[in-house]
Short mmCIF file of C-alpha atoms and ligand atoms in Angstrom, two decimals:
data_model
loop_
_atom_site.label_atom_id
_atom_site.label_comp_id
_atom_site.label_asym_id
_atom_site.label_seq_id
_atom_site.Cartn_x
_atom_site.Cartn_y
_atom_site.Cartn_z
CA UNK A 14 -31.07 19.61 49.89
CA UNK A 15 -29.57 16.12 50.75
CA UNK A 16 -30.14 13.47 48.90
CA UNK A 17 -31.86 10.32 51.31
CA UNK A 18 -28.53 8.41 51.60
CA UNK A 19 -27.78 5.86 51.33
CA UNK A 20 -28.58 5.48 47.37
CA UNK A 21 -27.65 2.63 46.02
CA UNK A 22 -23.74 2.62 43.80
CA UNK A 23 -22.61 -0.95 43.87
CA UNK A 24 -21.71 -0.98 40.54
CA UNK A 25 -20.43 2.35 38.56
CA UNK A 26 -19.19 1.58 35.33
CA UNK A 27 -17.10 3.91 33.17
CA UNK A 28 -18.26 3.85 29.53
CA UNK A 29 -15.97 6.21 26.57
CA UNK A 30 -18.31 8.87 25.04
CA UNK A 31 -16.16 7.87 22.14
CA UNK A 32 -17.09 4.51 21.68
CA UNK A 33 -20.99 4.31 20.12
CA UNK A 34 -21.11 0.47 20.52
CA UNK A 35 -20.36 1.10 24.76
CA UNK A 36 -22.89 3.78 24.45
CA UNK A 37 -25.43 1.44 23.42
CA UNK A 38 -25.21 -0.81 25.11
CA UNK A 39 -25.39 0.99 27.75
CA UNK A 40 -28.88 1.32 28.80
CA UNK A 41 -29.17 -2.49 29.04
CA UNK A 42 -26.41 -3.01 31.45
CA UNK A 43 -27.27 -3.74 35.33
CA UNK A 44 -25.32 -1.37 36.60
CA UNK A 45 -26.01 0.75 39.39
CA UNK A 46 -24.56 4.21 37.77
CA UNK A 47 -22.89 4.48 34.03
CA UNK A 48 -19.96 7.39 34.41
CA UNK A 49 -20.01 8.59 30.66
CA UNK A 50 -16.53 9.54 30.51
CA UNK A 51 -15.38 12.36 28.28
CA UNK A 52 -12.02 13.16 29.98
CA UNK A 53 -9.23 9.91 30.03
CA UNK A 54 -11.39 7.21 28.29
CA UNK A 55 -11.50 10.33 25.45
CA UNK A 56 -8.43 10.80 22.74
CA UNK A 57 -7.55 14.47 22.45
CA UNK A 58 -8.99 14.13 18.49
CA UNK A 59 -12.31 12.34 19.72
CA UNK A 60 -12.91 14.97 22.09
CA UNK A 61 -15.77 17.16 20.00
CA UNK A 62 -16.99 13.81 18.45
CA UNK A 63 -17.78 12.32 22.11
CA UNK A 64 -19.58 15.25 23.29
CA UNK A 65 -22.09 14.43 20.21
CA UNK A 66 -22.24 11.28 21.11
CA UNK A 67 -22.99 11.98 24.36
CA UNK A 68 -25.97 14.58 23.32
CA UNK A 69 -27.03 11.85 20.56
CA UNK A 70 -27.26 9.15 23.51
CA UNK A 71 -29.25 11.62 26.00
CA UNK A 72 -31.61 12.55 24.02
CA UNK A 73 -32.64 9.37 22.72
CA UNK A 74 -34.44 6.47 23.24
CA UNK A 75 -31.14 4.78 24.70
CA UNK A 76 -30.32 6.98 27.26
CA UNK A 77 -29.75 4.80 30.52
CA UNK A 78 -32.30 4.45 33.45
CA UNK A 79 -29.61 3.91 36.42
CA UNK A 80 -28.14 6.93 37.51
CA UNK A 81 -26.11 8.89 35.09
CA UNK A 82 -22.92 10.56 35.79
CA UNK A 83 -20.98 12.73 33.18
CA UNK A 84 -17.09 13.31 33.76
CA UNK A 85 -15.89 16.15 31.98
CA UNK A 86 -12.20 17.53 31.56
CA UNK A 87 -10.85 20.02 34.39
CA UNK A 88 -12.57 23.08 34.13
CA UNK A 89 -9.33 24.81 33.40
CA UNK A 90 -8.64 22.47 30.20
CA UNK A 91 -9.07 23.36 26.63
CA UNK A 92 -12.45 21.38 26.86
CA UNK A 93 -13.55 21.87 30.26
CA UNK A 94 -16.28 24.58 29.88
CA UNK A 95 -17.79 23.04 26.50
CA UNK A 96 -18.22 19.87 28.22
CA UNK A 97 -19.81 21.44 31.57
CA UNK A 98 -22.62 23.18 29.21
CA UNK A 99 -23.05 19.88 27.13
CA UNK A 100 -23.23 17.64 29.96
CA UNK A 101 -25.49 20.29 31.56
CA UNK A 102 -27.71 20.17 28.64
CA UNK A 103 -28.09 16.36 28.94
CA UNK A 104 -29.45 16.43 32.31
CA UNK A 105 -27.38 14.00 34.63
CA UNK A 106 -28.19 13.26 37.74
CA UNK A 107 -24.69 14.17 38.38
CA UNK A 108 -21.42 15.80 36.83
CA UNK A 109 -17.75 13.92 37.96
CA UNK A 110 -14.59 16.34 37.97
CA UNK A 111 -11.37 15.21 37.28
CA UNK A 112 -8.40 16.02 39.07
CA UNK A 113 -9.79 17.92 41.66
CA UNK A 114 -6.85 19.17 43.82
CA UNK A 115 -9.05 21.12 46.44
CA UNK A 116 -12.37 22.60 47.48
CA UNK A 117 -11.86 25.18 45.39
CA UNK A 118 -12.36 23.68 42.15
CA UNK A 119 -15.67 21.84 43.35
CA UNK A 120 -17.00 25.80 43.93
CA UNK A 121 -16.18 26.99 40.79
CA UNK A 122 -18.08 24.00 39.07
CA UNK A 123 -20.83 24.76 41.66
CA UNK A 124 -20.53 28.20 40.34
CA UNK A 125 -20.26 27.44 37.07
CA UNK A 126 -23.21 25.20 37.08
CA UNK A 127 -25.50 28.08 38.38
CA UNK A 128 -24.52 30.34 35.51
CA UNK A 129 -26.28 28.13 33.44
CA UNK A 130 -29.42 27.87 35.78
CA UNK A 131 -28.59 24.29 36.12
CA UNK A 132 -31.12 23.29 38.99
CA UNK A 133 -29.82 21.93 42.30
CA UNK A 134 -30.62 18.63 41.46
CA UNK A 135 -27.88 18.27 39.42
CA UNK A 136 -24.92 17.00 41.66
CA UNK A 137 -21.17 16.50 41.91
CA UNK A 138 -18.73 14.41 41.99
CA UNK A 139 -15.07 14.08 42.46
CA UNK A 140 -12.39 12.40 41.44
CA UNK A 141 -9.86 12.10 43.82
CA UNK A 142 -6.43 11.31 42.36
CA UNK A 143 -4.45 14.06 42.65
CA UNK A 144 -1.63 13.95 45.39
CA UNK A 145 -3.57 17.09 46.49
CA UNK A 146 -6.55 15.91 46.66
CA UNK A 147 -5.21 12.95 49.09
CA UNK A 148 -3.96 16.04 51.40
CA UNK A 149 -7.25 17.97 50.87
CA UNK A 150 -9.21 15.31 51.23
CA UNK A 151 -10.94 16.49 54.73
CA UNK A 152 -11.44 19.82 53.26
CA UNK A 153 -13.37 18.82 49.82
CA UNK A 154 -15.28 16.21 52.44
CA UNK A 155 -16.37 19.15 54.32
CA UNK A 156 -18.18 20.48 51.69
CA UNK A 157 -20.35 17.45 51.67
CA UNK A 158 -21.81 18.88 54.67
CA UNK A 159 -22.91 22.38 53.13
CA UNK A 160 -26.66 22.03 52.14
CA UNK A 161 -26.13 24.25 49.39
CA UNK A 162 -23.02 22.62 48.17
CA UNK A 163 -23.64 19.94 44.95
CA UNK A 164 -20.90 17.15 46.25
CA UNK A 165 -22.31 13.94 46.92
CA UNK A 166 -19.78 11.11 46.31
CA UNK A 167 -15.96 10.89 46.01
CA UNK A 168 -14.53 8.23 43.77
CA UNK A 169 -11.07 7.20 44.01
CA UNK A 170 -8.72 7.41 40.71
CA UNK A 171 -5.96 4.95 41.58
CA UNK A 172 -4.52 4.49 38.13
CA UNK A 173 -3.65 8.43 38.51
CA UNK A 174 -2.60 8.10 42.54
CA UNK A 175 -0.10 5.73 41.03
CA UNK A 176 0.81 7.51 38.44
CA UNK A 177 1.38 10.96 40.33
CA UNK A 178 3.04 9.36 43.77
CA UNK A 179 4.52 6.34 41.75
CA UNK A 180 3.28 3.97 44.38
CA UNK A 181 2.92 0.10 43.18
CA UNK A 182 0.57 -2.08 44.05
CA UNK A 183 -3.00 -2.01 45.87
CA UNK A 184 -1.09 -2.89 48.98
CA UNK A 185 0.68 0.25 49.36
CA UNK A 186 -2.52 2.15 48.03
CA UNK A 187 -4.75 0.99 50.93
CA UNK A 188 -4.04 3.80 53.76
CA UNK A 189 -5.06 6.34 51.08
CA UNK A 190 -7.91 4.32 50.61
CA UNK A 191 -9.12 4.49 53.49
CA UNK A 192 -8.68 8.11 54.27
CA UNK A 193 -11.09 8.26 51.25
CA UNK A 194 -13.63 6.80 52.91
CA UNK A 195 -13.35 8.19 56.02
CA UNK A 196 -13.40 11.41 54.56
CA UNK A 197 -16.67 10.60 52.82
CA UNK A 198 -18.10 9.44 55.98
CA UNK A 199 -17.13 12.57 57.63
CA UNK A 200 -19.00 14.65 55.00
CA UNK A 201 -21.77 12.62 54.49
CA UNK A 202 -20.87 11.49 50.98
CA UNK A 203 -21.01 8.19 49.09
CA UNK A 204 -17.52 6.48 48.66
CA UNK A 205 -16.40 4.28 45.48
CA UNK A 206 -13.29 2.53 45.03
CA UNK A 207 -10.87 2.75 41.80
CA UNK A 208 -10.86 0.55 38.60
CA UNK A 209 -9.50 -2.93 38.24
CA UNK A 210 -7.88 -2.97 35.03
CA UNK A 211 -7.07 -6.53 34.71
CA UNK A 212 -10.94 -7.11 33.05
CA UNK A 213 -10.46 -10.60 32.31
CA UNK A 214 -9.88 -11.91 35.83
CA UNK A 215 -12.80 -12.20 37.88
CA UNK A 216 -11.72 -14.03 40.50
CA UNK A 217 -9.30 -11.50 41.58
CA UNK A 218 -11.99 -8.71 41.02
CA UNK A 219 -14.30 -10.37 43.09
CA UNK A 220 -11.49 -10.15 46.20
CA UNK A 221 -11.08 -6.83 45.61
CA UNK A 222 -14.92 -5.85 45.81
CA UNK A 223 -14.98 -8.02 49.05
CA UNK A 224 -11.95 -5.94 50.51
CA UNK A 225 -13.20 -2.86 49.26
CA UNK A 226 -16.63 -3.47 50.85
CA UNK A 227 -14.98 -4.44 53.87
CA UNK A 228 -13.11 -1.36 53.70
CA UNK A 229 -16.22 0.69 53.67
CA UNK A 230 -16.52 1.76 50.59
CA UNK A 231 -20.30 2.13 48.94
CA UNK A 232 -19.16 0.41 45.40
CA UNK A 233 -16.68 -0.47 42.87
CA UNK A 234 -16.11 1.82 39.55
CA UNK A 235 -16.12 -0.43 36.66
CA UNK A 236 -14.40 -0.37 33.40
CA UNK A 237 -16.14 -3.75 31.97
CA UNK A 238 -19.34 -5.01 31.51
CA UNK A 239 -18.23 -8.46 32.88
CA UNK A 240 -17.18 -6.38 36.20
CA UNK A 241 -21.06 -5.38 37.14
CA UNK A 242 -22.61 -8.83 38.54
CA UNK A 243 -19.57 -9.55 40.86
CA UNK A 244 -20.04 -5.66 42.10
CA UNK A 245 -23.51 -5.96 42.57
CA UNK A 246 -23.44 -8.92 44.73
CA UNK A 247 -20.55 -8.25 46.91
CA UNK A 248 -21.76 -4.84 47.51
CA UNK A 249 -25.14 -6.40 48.66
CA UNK A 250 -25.89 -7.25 52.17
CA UNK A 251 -25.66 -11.89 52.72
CA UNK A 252 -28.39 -13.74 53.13
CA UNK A 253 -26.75 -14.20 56.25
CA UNK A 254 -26.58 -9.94 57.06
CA UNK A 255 -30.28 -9.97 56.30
CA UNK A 256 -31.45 -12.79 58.82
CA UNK A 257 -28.92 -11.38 61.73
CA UNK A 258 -30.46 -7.23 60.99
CA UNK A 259 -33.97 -9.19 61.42
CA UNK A 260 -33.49 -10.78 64.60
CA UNK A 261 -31.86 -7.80 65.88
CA UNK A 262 -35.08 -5.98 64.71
CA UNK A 263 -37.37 -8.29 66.23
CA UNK A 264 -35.40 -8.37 69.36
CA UNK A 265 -35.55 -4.90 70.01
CA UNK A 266 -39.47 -4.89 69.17
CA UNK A 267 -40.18 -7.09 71.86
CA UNK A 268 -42.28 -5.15 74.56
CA UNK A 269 -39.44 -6.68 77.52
CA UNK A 270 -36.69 -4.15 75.20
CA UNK A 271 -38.61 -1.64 73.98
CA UNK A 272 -36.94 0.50 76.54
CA UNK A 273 -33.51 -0.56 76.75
CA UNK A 274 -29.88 0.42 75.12
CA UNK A 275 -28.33 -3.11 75.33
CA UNK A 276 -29.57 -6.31 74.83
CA UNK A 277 -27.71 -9.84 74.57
CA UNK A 278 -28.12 -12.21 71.71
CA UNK A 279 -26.98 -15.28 71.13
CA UNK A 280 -24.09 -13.96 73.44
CA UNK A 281 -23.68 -10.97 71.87
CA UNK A 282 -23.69 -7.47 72.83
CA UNK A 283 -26.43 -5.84 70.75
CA UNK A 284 -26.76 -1.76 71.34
CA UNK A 285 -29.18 0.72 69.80
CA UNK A 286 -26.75 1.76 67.36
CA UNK A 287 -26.29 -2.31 65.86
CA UNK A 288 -30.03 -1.78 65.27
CA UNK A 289 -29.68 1.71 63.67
CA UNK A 290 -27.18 -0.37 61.38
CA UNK A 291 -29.31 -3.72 61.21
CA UNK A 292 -32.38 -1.01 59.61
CA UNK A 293 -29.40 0.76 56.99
CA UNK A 294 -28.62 -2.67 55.73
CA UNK A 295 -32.46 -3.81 55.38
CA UNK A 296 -33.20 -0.70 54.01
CA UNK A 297 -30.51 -1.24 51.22
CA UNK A 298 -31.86 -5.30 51.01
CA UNK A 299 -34.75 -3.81 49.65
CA UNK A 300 -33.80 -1.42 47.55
CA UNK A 301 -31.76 -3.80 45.79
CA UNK A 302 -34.72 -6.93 45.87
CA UNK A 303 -37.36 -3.71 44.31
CA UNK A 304 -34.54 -2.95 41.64
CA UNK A 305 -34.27 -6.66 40.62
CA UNK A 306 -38.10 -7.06 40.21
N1 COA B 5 -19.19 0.06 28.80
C1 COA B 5 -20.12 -0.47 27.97
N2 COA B 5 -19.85 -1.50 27.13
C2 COA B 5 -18.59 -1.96 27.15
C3 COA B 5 -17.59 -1.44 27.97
C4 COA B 5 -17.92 -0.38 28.83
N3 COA B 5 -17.03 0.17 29.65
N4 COA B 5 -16.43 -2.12 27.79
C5 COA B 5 -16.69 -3.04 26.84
N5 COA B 5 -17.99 -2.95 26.45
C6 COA B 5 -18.68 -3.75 25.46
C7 COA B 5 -17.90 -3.75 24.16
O1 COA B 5 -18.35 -2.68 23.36
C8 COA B 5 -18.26 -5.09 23.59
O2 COA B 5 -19.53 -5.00 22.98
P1 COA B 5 -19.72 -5.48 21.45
O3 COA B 5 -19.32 -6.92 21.47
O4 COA B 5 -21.15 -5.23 21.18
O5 COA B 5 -18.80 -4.61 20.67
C9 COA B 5 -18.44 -5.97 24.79
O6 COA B 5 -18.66 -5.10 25.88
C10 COA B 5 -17.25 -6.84 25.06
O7 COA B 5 -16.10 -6.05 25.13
P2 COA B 5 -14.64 -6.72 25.08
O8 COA B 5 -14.34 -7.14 23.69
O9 COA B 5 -14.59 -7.75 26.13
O10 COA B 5 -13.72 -5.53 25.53
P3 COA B 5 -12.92 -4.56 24.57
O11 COA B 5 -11.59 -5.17 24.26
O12 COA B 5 -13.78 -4.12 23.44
O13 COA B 5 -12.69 -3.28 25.51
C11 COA B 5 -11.72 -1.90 27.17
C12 COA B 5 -11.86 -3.33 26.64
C13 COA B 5 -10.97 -1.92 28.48
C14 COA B 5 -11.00 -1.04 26.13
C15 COA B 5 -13.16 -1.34 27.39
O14 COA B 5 -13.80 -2.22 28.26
C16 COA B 5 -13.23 0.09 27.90
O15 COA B 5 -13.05 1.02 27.14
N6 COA B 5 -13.56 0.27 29.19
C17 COA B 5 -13.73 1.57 29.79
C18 COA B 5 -12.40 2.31 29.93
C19 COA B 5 -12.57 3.63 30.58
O16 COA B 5 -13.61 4.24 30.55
N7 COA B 5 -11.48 4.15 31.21
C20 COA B 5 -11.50 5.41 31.87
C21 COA B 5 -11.83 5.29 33.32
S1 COA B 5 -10.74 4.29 34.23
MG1 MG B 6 -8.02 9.91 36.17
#
């Protein structure tokens, strides 16, 4: 019950349940994914108010067309159940969970989502943010490659990584960063990077995308509007990417190579597996040209 990966999450962009004018706006927005956040975007007051919202939004004529992603509070909050069976009711494509410290707590969601009959198609994600969760991380990857288990993409939380290991700075952030991804590559699932919250710059968000891409991650979570068009083309195979997957293509297709594991070009070693990679990133060229049109 995979999903065909890779689908595309360039751009996911966290907009408060609590805030209608976000809301609305966001069904406009380019974005890749919207996370409709419920859990830290959400004051403890505006909690009952935002799950209205949320129902209002879902319902309606606004409700986004990109993928849409509900976080809810930890299960074993005051809110968590009430927002599993409202975000439930609005049909996401998929359900984020805070603070997850283990597998554990991505089964009981699992579980919990069954006892409403929620169908299969109805995914998870987690948050991983917890010091836990860093340890874990191989172990909630894992599930990733149980058919009948819901996780599909882990998105870092590195304003609570600082927070709970009091790290500073992206610098000292990065090895955890990476065992992030290489955890999701291990289980198959999609990998996003944290927030940047300095909104107004950028230029500096832009070089983060680039070494987050080059990092390996899938996409960027977004807490800005402004944040989505330097996402989406970082994230995006070059011109450049796209012309050296064709010739490898076309190389390879050649009657003389048909048959054969290695080929030179241009001086370079190409194998079978740089054209397994050369088809991924046309294959995600155009998917991103069809969603432009
Ligand atoms: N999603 C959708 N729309 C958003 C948005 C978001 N995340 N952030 C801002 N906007 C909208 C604003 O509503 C505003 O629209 P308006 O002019 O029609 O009112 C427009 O974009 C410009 O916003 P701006 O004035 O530049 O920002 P702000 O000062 O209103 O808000 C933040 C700044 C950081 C408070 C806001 O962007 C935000 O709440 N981001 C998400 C935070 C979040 O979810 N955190 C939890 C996960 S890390
Ligand atoms: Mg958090």
């Amino acid at each position: 019950m995979h999903e065909p990966l890779p689908r595309l999450r360039r751009s996911v962009l966290y907009v408060p349940a609590s805030n209608e004018r976000a809301l609305g706006k966001s069904a406009a927005l380019p974005c890749d994914a919207v996370i409709l956040d419920l859990e830290d975007a959400v004051g403890p007051e505006e909690k009952a108010d935002a799950r209205e919202r949320l129902r209002a939004l879902l319902a309606g004529p606004g409700r986004p067309k990109c993928e849409i992603v509900i976080r809810i509070n930890p299960l074993g909050s005051e809110w968590g159940t009430e927002d599993l069976l409202a975000a439930r009711a609005g049909r996401p494509d998929a359900i984020l969970l805070p603070k997850v410290d283990g597998p554990r707590d991505i089964l009981e969601a699992d579980a919990a989502l069954d006892e409403t009959d929620a169908p299969r198609s109805i995914r998870l994600w987690a948050m991983v943010e917890t010091p836990r969760s860093l340890l874990n991380i191989g172990s909630i990857a894992e599930l990733g490659r149980d058919p009948a288990a819901r996780l599909s993409c882990l998105v870092a939380g590195t304003n609570d990584i600082a927070k709970e290991t009091r790290v500073t700075g992206r610098g000292n952030l990065l090895p955890w960063l990476m065992q992030v991804v290489l955890a999701a590559r291990a289980g198959n699932l999609t990998a996003l990077d944290g927030v940047s919250n300095d909104f107004r710059d950028l230029e500096a968000f832009g070089r983060e995308c680039a070494e987050a891409r080059a990092m390996g991650f899938d996409g960027k979570t977004l807490i800005h509007p402004a944040q989505i068009g330097p996402a989406n083309s970082v994230f995006a195979p070059t011109g450049e990417e796209i012309a050296e997957a064709e010739a490898t293509v076309a190389e390879f297709a050649k009657p003389e190579n048909r048959h054969r594991g290695v080929i030179a070009i241009d001086g370079r070693m190409v194998e079978r597996l740089h054209l397994e990679q050369a088809e991924a990133l046309l294959k995600k060229a155009r998917e991103i040209e069809e969603k432009s049109k």
